XYZ file of C-alpha atoms in Angstrom:
344
model
C 1.606 6.803 -31.972
C 4.810 7.520 -30.037
C 5.292 5.909 -26.643
C 7.593 6.420 -23.659
C 8.252 3.373 -21.478
C 5.397 1.628 -23.273
C 2.850 4.362 -22.473
C 1.511 6.610 -25.224
C 2.135 10.347 -24.935
C -1.505 11.458 -24.394
C -1.776 9.018 -21.488
C 1.481 10.359 -20.013
C 0.014 13.851 -20.058
C -3.263 12.606 -18.610
C -1.257 11.158 -15.698
C 0.939 14.251 -15.260
C -1.993 16.665 -15.229
C -3.758 14.361 -12.782
C -0.687 14.462 -10.532
C -0.610 18.266 -10.672
C -4.308 18.561 -9.841
C -3.877 16.097 -6.974
C -0.944 18.134 -5.666
C -3.062 21.265 -5.800
C -5.972 19.577 -4.039
C -3.748 18.329 -1.215
C -1.700 21.496 -0.740
C -4.180 24.288 -1.399
C -6.915 22.142 0.127
C -5.637 22.576 3.670
C -5.181 26.344 3.428
C -8.599 26.744 1.785
C -9.954 24.687 4.684
C -8.105 26.887 7.176
C -9.689 29.920 5.529
C -13.165 28.375 5.665
C -12.691 27.850 9.422
C -11.255 31.313 10.061
C -14.383 32.924 11.506
C -14.703 30.155 14.091
C -11.836 31.867 15.908
C -13.158 34.781 17.912
C -9.983 36.276 19.336
C -7.583 38.431 17.377
C -4.542 36.429 18.464
C -6.152 33.151 17.397
C -6.974 34.540 13.971
C -3.429 35.821 13.554
C -1.969 32.455 14.524
C -4.260 30.631 12.076
C -3.375 33.073 9.312
C 0.354 32.819 9.959
C 0.123 29.014 9.903
C -0.576 29.196 6.158
C 1.136 32.552 5.537
C 4.486 31.221 4.271
C 2.992 28.511 2.043
C -0.402 29.502 0.620
C 0.889 31.261 -2.500
C 3.395 28.490 -3.227
C 0.589 25.951 -3.045
C -1.243 27.735 -5.857
C 1.732 27.177 -8.155
C 0.413 23.640 -8.686
C -2.853 25.054 -10.058
C -1.034 27.409 -12.426
C 1.193 24.615 -13.754
C -1.778 22.261 -14.057
C -3.817 24.785 -16.061
C -0.814 25.591 -18.263
C -0.178 21.894 -18.882
C -3.823 21.331 -19.836
C -3.629 24.201 -22.324
C -0.387 22.897 -23.852
C -1.232 19.188 -23.971
C -5.009 19.212 -24.590
C -5.963 22.625 -26.060
C -9.408 21.418 -27.190
C -10.300 20.383 -23.644
C -8.890 23.618 -22.212
C -10.980 25.711 -24.589
C -14.122 23.646 -24.069
C -13.944 23.631 -20.271
C -13.250 27.360 -20.024
C -16.083 28.118 -22.422
C -18.577 25.856 -20.672
C -17.624 26.905 -17.142
C -17.026 30.546 -18.019
C -19.057 32.028 -15.155
C -17.842 29.569 -12.465
C -14.224 30.212 -13.491
C -14.711 33.980 -13.413
C -16.154 33.695 -9.905
C -13.248 31.384 -9.019
C -10.687 33.965 -10.163
C -12.468 36.795 -8.335
C -12.507 34.695 -5.152
C -8.781 33.893 -5.533
C -8.014 37.614 -5.904
C -10.063 38.576 -2.847
C -8.517 35.767 -0.825
C -5.008 36.941 -1.685
C -5.627 40.602 -0.906
C -7.468 39.666 2.297
C -4.389 37.811 3.559
C -2.039 40.632 2.597
C -4.179 43.650 3.532
C -5.435 42.451 6.909
C -2.304 43.305 8.875
C -1.723 46.699 7.239
C -3.998 48.530 9.692
C -4.876 47.851 13.317
C -8.482 49.112 13.354
C -10.838 46.301 14.426
C -13.329 47.005 11.610
C -10.533 46.829 9.036
C -9.293 43.442 10.204
C -12.814 42.058 10.635
C -13.689 43.090 7.079
C -10.716 41.225 5.644
C -11.329 38.259 7.938
C -14.830 37.918 6.490
C -13.524 38.378 2.950
C -10.816 35.758 3.514
C -13.225 33.189 4.932
C -15.991 33.707 2.373
C -13.582 33.622 -0.575
C -12.041 30.363 0.722
C -15.505 28.806 1.025
C -16.536 30.030 -2.439
C -13.373 28.623 -4.052
C -13.920 25.236 -2.401
C -17.572 25.088 -3.435
C -16.808 26.137 -7.019
C -14.112 23.484 -7.343
C -16.616 20.897 -6.142
C -19.320 22.226 -8.440
C -17.050 21.968 -11.489
C -15.880 18.509 -10.432
C -19.452 17.302 -9.932
C -20.465 18.429 -13.402
C -17.364 16.849 -14.948
C -18.258 13.535 -13.287
C -21.851 13.336 -14.503
C -21.168 14.925 -17.881
C -21.788 18.230 -19.607
C -24.458 18.920 -22.284
C -22.200 18.981 -25.372
C -23.330 18.176 -28.904
C -21.323 16.252 -31.497
C -19.365 19.432 -32.327
C -18.397 19.879 -28.648
C -20.663 22.915 -28.358
C -22.476 23.611 -25.117
C -26.222 23.125 -25.547
C -27.344 23.452 -21.953
C -28.310 26.310 -19.678
C -26.525 28.013 -16.803
C -28.991 26.475 -14.351
C -27.822 23.003 -15.440
C -24.631 23.494 -13.424
C -26.520 23.885 -10.164
C -27.921 20.377 -9.966
C -28.280 18.262 -6.785
C -25.390 15.901 -7.568
C -22.907 18.709 -8.294
C -24.127 20.485 -5.162
C -23.448 17.354 -3.106
C -19.925 17.101 -4.547
C -19.360 20.786 -3.744
C -20.355 20.313 -0.102
C -18.219 17.162 0.110
C -15.163 19.033 -1.200
C -15.738 21.832 1.304
C -16.078 19.354 4.182
C -12.901 17.528 3.104
C -10.930 20.777 2.923
C -12.239 21.967 6.302
C -11.206 18.688 7.946
C -7.846 18.774 6.144
C -7.282 22.389 7.188
C -8.258 21.754 10.804
C -5.658 19.019 11.174
C -2.991 21.151 9.527
C -3.735 23.995 11.960
C -3.577 21.572 14.892
C -0.040 20.633 13.868
C 0.925 24.323 13.752
C -0.681 25.590 16.970
C -0.705 25.067 20.734
C -2.557 26.039 23.918
C -6.165 27.278 23.667
C -6.438 27.476 19.894
C -5.055 23.930 19.713
C -7.775 22.736 22.086
C -10.469 24.451 20.032
C -9.123 22.980 16.815
C -9.295 19.440 18.197
C -13.048 19.937 18.623
C -13.354 21.419 15.141
C -11.375 18.536 13.606
C -13.627 16.029 15.355
C -16.790 17.718 14.061
C -15.556 18.340 10.509
C -14.378 14.729 10.173
C -17.841 13.474 11.109
C -19.391 15.885 8.619
C -17.009 14.724 5.881
C -17.748 11.049 6.496
C -21.484 11.722 6.165
C -20.845 13.591 2.910
C -18.520 10.813 1.720
C -21.196 8.171 2.291
C -23.903 10.261 0.602
C -21.660 11.038 -2.377
C -20.645 7.393 -2.790
C -24.272 6.225 -2.802
C -25.343 8.998 -5.178
C -22.514 8.123 -7.575
C -23.398 4.425 -7.573
C -27.073 5.164 -8.231
C -27.026 8.176 -10.536
C -23.593 8.085 -12.236
C -23.057 4.389 -13.045
C -20.486 5.080 -15.790
C -17.965 6.042 -13.106
C -17.955 2.456 -11.821
C -17.816 0.718 -15.213
C -14.031 0.316 -15.049
C -14.313 -1.784 -11.877
C -16.656 -4.198 -13.644
C -14.197 -4.493 -16.522
C -11.151 -4.799 -14.227
C -12.280 -6.213 -10.849
C -8.724 -6.098 -9.475
C -8.957 -2.289 -9.439
C -11.686 -2.516 -6.808
C -8.849 -2.405 -4.285
C -8.676 1.374 -4.780
C -12.207 2.287 -3.565
C -11.742 -0.194 -0.705
C -8.472 1.548 0.185
C -10.255 4.918 0.074
C -12.878 3.703 2.554
C -10.224 2.286 4.904
C -8.180 5.488 4.810
C -11.270 7.597 5.528
C -11.945 5.386 8.554
C -8.321 5.822 9.584
C -8.860 9.591 9.672
C -11.480 9.109 12.392
C -9.243 6.635 14.208
C -6.322 9.057 14.128
C -8.439 11.930 15.450
C -9.836 9.820 18.279
C -6.293 8.794 19.241
C -5.083 12.411 18.845
C -2.596 11.336 16.188
C -3.222 14.405 14.050
C -0.160 14.098 11.846
C -1.335 10.650 10.769
C -4.825 12.027 10.300
C -3.475 14.822 8.100
C -1.510 12.341 5.980
C -4.629 10.167 5.689
C -6.756 13.104 4.555
C -4.088 13.995 1.971
C -4.117 10.409 0.668
C -7.929 10.491 0.639
C -7.854 13.611 -1.545
C -5.451 11.944 -3.973
C -7.398 8.659 -4.061
C -10.729 10.357 -4.744
C -9.172 12.243 -7.658
C -7.601 9.008 -8.928
C -11.024 7.320 -8.858
C -12.456 10.295 -10.746
C -9.696 10.029 -13.378
C -10.217 6.269 -13.728
C -13.916 6.833 -14.356
C -13.113 9.326 -17.125
C -10.221 7.637 -18.945
C -9.629 7.700 -21.873
C -11.943 10.702 -21.975
C -11.288 14.075 -20.400
C -14.771 15.514 -20.931
C -18.034 13.567 -21.012
C -21.217 14.634 -22.756
C -24.474 13.679 -21.063
C -26.625 14.340 -24.151
C -24.639 12.841 -27.048
C -21.819 10.261 -26.803
C -20.259 11.880 -29.872
C -19.654 14.926 -27.696
C -17.156 13.073 -25.481
C -13.624 14.429 -25.798
C -10.919 11.793 -25.466
C -7.266 12.405 -24.725
C -6.407 11.183 -28.242
C -8.822 13.547 -29.932
C -7.766 16.562 -27.854
C -3.999 16.002 -27.702
C -1.412 18.242 -29.307
C 0.981 16.775 -31.878
C 3.313 13.968 -30.827
C 6.311 16.237 -31.326
C 4.881 18.874 -28.998
C 3.889 16.321 -26.362
C 7.313 14.668 -26.445
C 9.204 17.966 -26.130
C 6.982 19.193 -23.306
C 7.270 15.842 -21.556
C 11.033 16.310 -21.344
C 10.561 19.683 -19.654
C 7.903 18.200 -17.375
C 10.244 15.442 -16.210
C 12.763 18.147 -15.291
C 10.371 20.777 -13.947
C 7.999 18.718 -11.803
C 10.743 17.304 -9.524
C 12.033 20.866 -9.078
C 8.574 22.096 -8.045
C 8.171 19.134 -5.691
C 11.632 19.773 -4.197
C 10.838 23.438 -3.674
C 7.555 22.505 -1.982
C 9.289 20.097 0.400
C 12.002 22.678 1.153
C 9.363 25.339 1.875
C 7.476 23.163 4.354
C 10.710 22.024 5.986
C 11.871 25.634 6.399
C 8.616 26.703 8.064
C 8.076 23.540 10.118
C 7.068 23.665 13.770
C 4.549 25.667 15.774
C 3.570 29.208 14.805
C 5.158 31.995 16.851
C 3.842 35.500 16.326
C 6.500 38.116 15.642
C 6.586 41.811 14.842
C 6.300 41.269 11.094
C 3.753 38.442 11.225
C 0.398 38.807 9.473
């Protein structure tokens, strides 16, 4: 099998797709969280400020999801086909929610009637919550495994997706995004909405920590295969310890009103949790909870070495460009939000 810098090509693509998903979780996570919090703002001006805080960046953040999905299709077509088939209904709901979220942001400012803007405010908030919950639901099922037989065919029922563990992961993801979004909005606002957001950030961080503790205990008890790698390689235990310390630092930063540090800590927390998820899966991408022969490894699902090598070259060129564009976008729209004539 071909290698690059001593790492085989399927593992390179496993790492690259993980990086793209982490980027999406960090970047779209805060604007999904801002959307989930939107109805907490009662005044029209506050809602406009919150919307304009994410207005210049929300669609660019979703580029990471598009590239991640495209990379999964190109590098691991078997996994792409299996996941879309298994999670057909959740992904359809996910796409519908993304569409309604986009049109809610764009349509809201087109008319000034209160009922019009309230309708799109509700649509924007609900769609953001639904997207967050669906992402968590899919993640929760991926962690504990999917009912696949030896031929990678789904042998479960739709109700299997809505299990307590996946529900707990879904709520945890929503709480993380709400906390992440609250701290982003704090950095972009001032005056009364800033004061309200400090209270929201304090409450959402407490809620997230409770969810984090419950999820950690549930994973240790009910999903022991996710911790097997730490028994095999004890030195890797530094990563879950780091995750706990960074979560505690979020609370410390909020109490000291160091919201930029808190935002950075919540971004690192998002990345670390996804890294721990990936470590629990590797070298598999999909786990079967009914037949070990149904597991899909990166080596079984990978495209040909020639395809992976060619695409890897483009990835090494394209990903830095996307990252540079993202940094440029946030630098251009840095600072506090000021409402103007053409604002949302």
